[in-house]
Coordinates of C-alpha atoms in Angstrom, one line a residue:
M1 CA -33.6 52.4 81.8
K2 CA -36.4 49.9 82.3
L3 CA -37.1 49.8 78.5
V4 CA -33.4 49.2 77.8
L5 CA -33.3 46.3 80.3
C6 CA -36.4 44.8 78.9
A7 CA -35.0 45.0 75.4
L8 CA -31.8 43.3 76.6
L9 CA -33.8 40.5 78.3
M10 CA -35.9 40.0 75.2
V11 CA -32.8 39.6 73.0
A12 CA -31.3 37.2 75.5
S13 CA -34.4 35.0 75.6
Q14 CA -34.6 34.9 71.8
A15 CA -30.9 34.3 71.1
P16 CA -30.8 30.9 69.3
A17 CA -28.8 28.1 70.9
Q18 CA -27.3 26.9 67.6
P19 CA -25.0 29.8 67.0
L20 CA -23.7 29.4 70.5
S21 CA -23.0 25.7 70.0
E22 CA -21.3 26.4 66.7
A23 CA -19.1 29.0 68.4
L24 CA -18.1 26.5 71.1
A25 CA -17.4 23.9 68.4
R26 CA -15.0 26.2 66.7
R27 CA -12.8 26.0 69.8
D28 CA -12.1 22.4 68.9
S29 CA -9.3 23.6 66.7
D30 CA -7.7 25.8 69.4
E31 CA -3.9 25.5 69.0
H32 CA -3.4 25.0 72.8
R33 CA -4.7 21.6 74.1
D34 CA -5.6 22.8 77.5
L35 CA -9.1 24.3 77.1
R36 CA -11.4 21.9 79.1
S37 CA -15.0 23.1 78.9
V38 CA -17.4 25.9 78.2
L39 CA -21.0 26.0 79.4
V40 CA -23.7 28.6 78.8
M41 CA -26.9 28.9 80.8
R42 CA -29.7 31.3 80.1
E43 CA -32.7 31.7 82.3
G44 CA -31.7 28.7 84.4
A45 CA -31.3 26.3 81.5
I46 CA -28.2 25.0 79.7
V47 CA -28.3 26.3 76.1
A48 CA -24.7 25.4 75.0
E49 CA -22.1 23.0 76.5
R50 CA -18.9 21.5 75.1
Y51 CA -16.0 19.6 76.5
Y52 CA -12.5 19.6 75.0
N53 CA -9.3 17.5 75.1
G54 CA -10.6 14.5 77.0
E55 CA -12.7 16.4 79.5
Q56 CA -16.1 15.0 80.4
A57 CA -19.1 16.4 82.2
D58 CA -18.2 14.4 85.4
T59 CA -14.5 15.5 85.4
L60 CA -13.4 17.5 88.4
H61 CA -11.4 20.5 87.4
D62 CA -9.0 22.6 89.6
I63 CA -10.4 26.1 89.3
R64 CA -7.4 27.6 91.2
S65 CA -8.2 31.1 92.5
A66 CA -11.8 31.0 91.4
G67 CA -12.0 29.1 94.7
K68 CA -11.4 32.4 96.5
S69 CA -14.9 33.5 95.3
I70 CA -16.4 30.4 96.8
T71 CA -14.6 31.2 100.1
A72 CA -16.3 34.6 100.0
L73 CA -19.7 32.8 99.6
L74 CA -18.9 30.7 102.6
A75 CA -18.1 33.8 104.6
G76 CA -21.6 35.0 103.6
A77 CA -23.2 31.8 104.7
A78 CA -21.4 32.2 108.1
A79 CA -22.7 35.8 108.3
D80 CA -26.2 34.6 107.5
R81 CA -26.0 32.3 110.5
G82 CA -24.9 35.1 112.8
K83 CA -21.3 33.8 113.2
L84 CA -19.6 36.9 111.8
S85 CA -20.0 40.1 109.9
A86 CA -17.9 41.9 107.3
Q87 CA -17.1 44.6 109.8
D88 CA -15.8 42.2 112.5
R89 CA -12.1 42.4 113.3
I90 CA -10.2 39.3 112.4
D91 CA -8.7 39.1 115.9
R92 CA -12.1 39.0 117.4
L93 CA -13.1 36.1 115.2
W94 CA -9.7 34.4 115.4
P95 CA -8.2 35.1 118.8
A96 CA -4.7 33.8 117.8
A97 CA -4.5 36.9 115.6
K98 CA -4.3 39.2 118.6
G99 CA -0.9 40.9 118.7
T100 CA -0.2 40.2 115.1
A101 CA -0.3 42.4 111.9
L102 CA -3.9 41.2 111.6
A103 CA -5.0 42.9 114.8
G104 CA -7.5 45.5 113.9
V105 CA -7.9 44.3 110.3
T106 CA -11.6 43.7 109.4
L107 CA -13.0 40.9 107.4
D108 CA -14.2 43.4 104.8
Q109 CA -10.5 44.5 104.3
V110 CA -9.5 40.8 104.0
L111 CA -12.2 40.0 101.4
T112 CA -11.2 43.0 99.3
M113 CA -7.4 42.3 99.4
R114 CA -6.8 45.4 101.5
S115 CA -5.5 43.7 104.7
G116 CA -2.3 45.7 104.7
L117 CA -0.2 42.6 105.0
A118 CA 3.2 42.4 103.2
A119 CA 1.9 39.7 100.8
V120 CA 2.0 40.0 97.0
D121 CA 1.8 36.9 94.8
D122 CA 3.7 38.5 91.9
D123 CA 6.7 39.4 94.1
P124 CA 8.8 36.4 95.1
A125 CA 10.6 38.5 97.7
S126 CA 7.3 39.4 99.4
P127 CA 7.2 38.0 103.0
G128 CA 3.7 36.7 102.4
N129 CA 4.2 35.4 98.9
E130 CA 2.0 32.4 97.9
D131 CA 4.9 30.1 97.2
K132 CA 6.5 30.8 100.6
M133 CA 3.2 30.0 102.3
D134 CA 2.8 26.7 100.3
D135 CA 6.3 25.7 101.4
A136 CA 5.8 26.5 105.0
A137 CA 5.6 23.6 107.5
D138 CA 2.9 25.5 109.3
P139 CA 0.9 27.8 107.0
V140 CA -1.2 29.0 110.0
A141 CA 1.8 30.2 111.9
F142 CA 3.2 31.6 108.6
A143 CA 0.0 33.7 108.2
L144 CA 0.1 35.0 111.7
A145 CA 3.8 35.9 111.4
T146 CA 3.4 37.9 108.1
P147 CA 4.2 41.6 108.8
A148 CA 2.2 44.6 107.8
A149 CA 3.3 46.7 104.8
T150 CA 0.5 49.3 104.5
V151 CA -2.3 50.7 106.6
P152 CA -5.3 48.3 106.4
G153 CA -8.0 49.4 104.0
T154 CA -5.8 51.7 102.0
R155 CA -4.2 49.6 99.3
Y156 CA -5.3 46.6 97.1
R157 CA -2.6 44.0 96.9
Y158 CA -3.6 40.7 95.3
N159 CA -2.4 37.7 97.3
S160 CA -3.5 34.2 98.2
L161 CA -2.5 34.6 101.8
T162 CA -5.4 36.9 102.4
A163 CA -7.9 34.3 101.0
Y164 CA -6.3 31.6 103.1
I165 CA -6.8 33.9 106.2
A166 CA -10.5 34.3 105.2
G167 CA -10.9 30.5 105.1
I168 CA -9.3 30.1 108.5
T169 CA -11.4 33.0 109.9
V170 CA -14.6 31.3 108.7
E171 CA -13.5 28.1 110.4
Q172 CA -12.8 29.9 113.6
A173 CA -16.1 31.8 113.5
T174 CA -18.2 28.7 112.7
G175 CA -16.3 26.1 114.7
E176 CA -16.2 23.9 111.7
D177 CA -13.7 22.6 109.1
L178 CA -14.1 24.8 106.0
E179 CA -14.9 21.9 103.8
D180 CA -17.5 20.5 106.2
F181 CA -19.1 23.9 106.4
A182 CA -19.1 24.1 102.6
R183 CA -20.8 20.7 102.4
T184 CA -23.8 21.7 104.4
A185 CA -24.0 25.4 103.8
L186 CA -23.3 25.6 100.0
F187 CA -22.7 22.3 98.2
A188 CA -25.7 20.3 99.5
P189 CA -28.3 23.1 98.8
L190 CA -26.9 23.3 95.2
G191 CA -27.0 19.6 94.7
I192 CA -23.2 19.4 94.5
R193 CA -22.1 15.9 95.5
H194 CA -18.6 15.4 94.0
W195 CA -15.6 17.7 94.6
K196 CA -12.1 17.6 95.9
W197 CA -10.4 20.3 98.0
L198 CA -6.7 20.2 98.6
R199 CA -5.5 20.9 102.1
D200 CA -2.4 22.5 103.5
A201 CA 0.4 21.0 105.7
T202 CA -1.8 21.6 108.8
N203 CA -4.9 19.9 107.2
H204 CA -6.9 23.1 106.5
P205 CA -8.7 23.3 103.2
K206 CA -7.1 25.9 101.0
G207 CA -9.5 28.9 101.1
Q208 CA -7.3 30.5 98.4
G209 CA -8.0 27.8 95.8
N210 CA -7.3 24.3 94.7
L211 CA -10.9 23.4 94.8
F212 CA -11.9 20.8 92.1
L213 CA -15.5 20.9 90.8
R214 CA -17.5 19.8 87.8
T215 CA -18.4 22.4 85.1
R216 CA -22.1 22.0 85.7
D217 CA -21.7 22.4 89.5
L218 CA -19.8 25.7 88.8
A219 CA -22.7 26.7 86.7
S220 CA -25.1 26.0 89.6
I221 CA -22.9 28.3 91.8
G222 CA -23.1 31.0 89.1
Q223 CA -26.9 30.5 88.8
M224 CA -27.4 30.9 92.6
V225 CA -25.3 34.1 92.5
L226 CA -27.3 35.4 89.5
D227 CA -30.6 34.7 91.3
Q228 CA -29.4 36.7 94.3
G229 CA -28.8 33.7 96.6
V230 CA -31.7 31.5 95.6
F231 CA -31.4 28.1 93.9
K232 CA -34.4 26.2 92.8
G233 CA -36.6 28.1 95.2
R234 CA -34.4 27.7 98.2
R235 CA -32.5 30.5 99.8
V236 CA -28.8 29.6 100.0
I237 CA -27.0 32.9 100.6
S238 CA -28.7 36.2 101.6
A239 CA -29.3 38.7 98.9
G240 CA -27.7 41.3 101.1
W241 CA -24.4 39.5 101.3
L242 CA -24.3 38.9 97.6
E243 CA -25.1 42.6 96.9
A244 CA -22.1 43.5 99.1
A245 CA -19.9 40.8 97.6
L246 CA -20.5 41.9 94.0
A247 CA -20.4 45.7 94.7
P248 CA -17.5 47.6 93.0
R249 CA -15.4 48.2 96.1
V250 CA -11.9 48.5 94.7
L251 CA -11.1 50.2 91.4
L252 CA -8.9 47.9 89.3
A253 CA -8.8 49.8 86.0
G254 CA -5.2 50.3 85.1
L255 CA -4.2 47.3 87.3
D256 CA -6.0 44.4 85.6
P257 CA -6.8 44.3 81.9
Y258 CA -9.7 41.9 82.5
A259 CA -11.5 43.7 85.3
D260 CA -12.8 47.1 86.3
H261 CA -13.6 46.6 90.0
Y262 CA -13.2 44.1 92.8
G263 CA -15.7 43.1 95.5
Y264 CA -15.5 40.3 98.0
F265 CA -13.1 38.0 96.0
W266 CA -15.4 38.6 93.0
Y267 CA -14.5 40.8 90.0
Q268 CA -16.7 43.1 87.8
K269 CA -16.2 44.3 84.3
S270 CA -18.4 46.2 81.8
H271 CA -18.2 44.9 78.3
H272 CA -19.1 47.1 75.4
V273 CA -20.9 45.0 72.8
G274 CA -22.4 46.7 69.8
D275 CA -24.1 49.8 71.3
R276 CA -24.6 48.3 74.7
D277 CA -22.6 48.0 78.0
I278 CA -23.0 44.7 79.7
V279 CA -21.9 44.3 83.3
V280 CA -20.4 41.0 84.1
H281 CA -19.5 39.7 87.6
F282 CA -17.0 36.8 87.8
A283 CA -14.9 34.4 89.7
S284 CA -11.4 34.0 88.1
G285 CA -8.7 31.5 88.4
N286 CA -5.2 30.9 87.0
G287 CA -5.2 29.5 83.5
G288 CA -8.5 31.1 82.5
N289 CA -11.0 29.4 84.8
K290 CA -14.1 31.5 85.1
I291 CA -17.7 31.7 86.4
Y292 CA -19.2 34.6 84.6
V293 CA -22.5 36.0 85.9
I294 CA -24.4 38.3 83.5
P295 CA -27.5 39.8 85.2
A296 CA -28.8 41.8 82.2
L297 CA -28.9 38.7 80.0
K298 CA -30.0 36.3 82.8
S299 CA -27.0 34.2 81.9
V300 CA -24.1 32.3 83.3
V301 CA -21.0 31.3 81.4
V302 CA -18.5 28.8 82.9
I303 CA -15.0 28.2 81.4
T304 CA -12.5 25.6 82.7
S305 CA -9.0 25.6 81.4
S306 CA -5.7 24.1 82.6
A307 CA -3.4 26.7 81.0
Y308 CA -1.9 27.4 84.4
G309 CA 0.8 30.0 84.4
K310 CA 0.2 30.9 80.7
G311 CA -1.1 34.3 79.8
Y312 CA -3.0 33.1 76.8
G313 CA -5.4 31.2 79.1
Q314 CA -6.9 34.4 80.5
R315 CA -7.0 36.0 77.0
R316 CA -8.7 33.0 75.5
S317 CA -11.4 33.0 78.2
A318 CA -12.0 36.7 77.7
A319 CA -12.3 36.1 73.9
I320 CA -14.8 33.2 74.4
L321 CA -16.9 35.4 76.6
E322 CA -16.9 38.2 74.1
D323 CA -18.0 35.8 71.4
I324 CA -20.8 34.6 73.5
L325 CA -22.0 38.1 74.4
A326 CA -21.9 39.1 70.7
I327 CA -24.1 36.1 69.8
M328 CA -26.6 36.7 72.6
L329 CA -26.9 40.3 71.7
A330 CA -27.1 39.9 67.9
P331 CA -30.3 41.2 66.3
I332 CA -32.9 38.5 65.7
K333 CA -33.4 38.1 61.9

């Protein structure tokens, strides 16, 4: 096993940057004009980077649900400060949840989309549907009023309400606005100075998404995750939390063509490239927005795209990743 890993790392370190840059340049002719950027990091350095359709390095991009993965990192930062644990009940951290369908639900169950709430984003009739929450005059009250549908911890049901609840819970546990906490606990240590975070009707940052970041700053987040919570020699998130967040907690095979497992708002998929299986952890947002973390290759790939609500956005990002993996694993001639 060690020999295989060493071989993979040697291939990754030797993979030339030129083929990667050429592969990104070929995307200039993409028939859809909504690809925004692709950035590849290897061993902490940018080896390929390209912007499309008017995007620039300093442009902020709405990463949609990839923001959920950042909310999970903020939960980890709160846990590292002793403010909460994954096994805490939501109604202990957020007293207003007592007597609601969230009573007895743990943060672990929320972060793995197994809260049991009647909330499904793909079902407009679902009581906790994302669009209904967005239209609510008071999204906090909406969240607390959403009924249960299943026993907590027994069924994965993807929904944005759950991530919104996670954000509110972090606020309750830390006593800080989620964006203020992100500024000091995550963004400042990573050198992130420019962002925009949309807020709901009650002025809470949307823990479920609508966080705008630069491509290079997304890469810094990915690099920190890759390095088990350390960025430029500084501990940002504990290795223990990241290990828990990236662990394959929920089986998605058969439910999601782009992922095998789900952790704490982070996905995992094994890609078969040549004769190798490469495990990739990733944050994923509507339209094809991705932060791919590839431990075996010491690499991070970021893709931003505004193909919101269009299925080809996810397919295109998956194809770009496959191209990059093939190049990085190609035999050195």
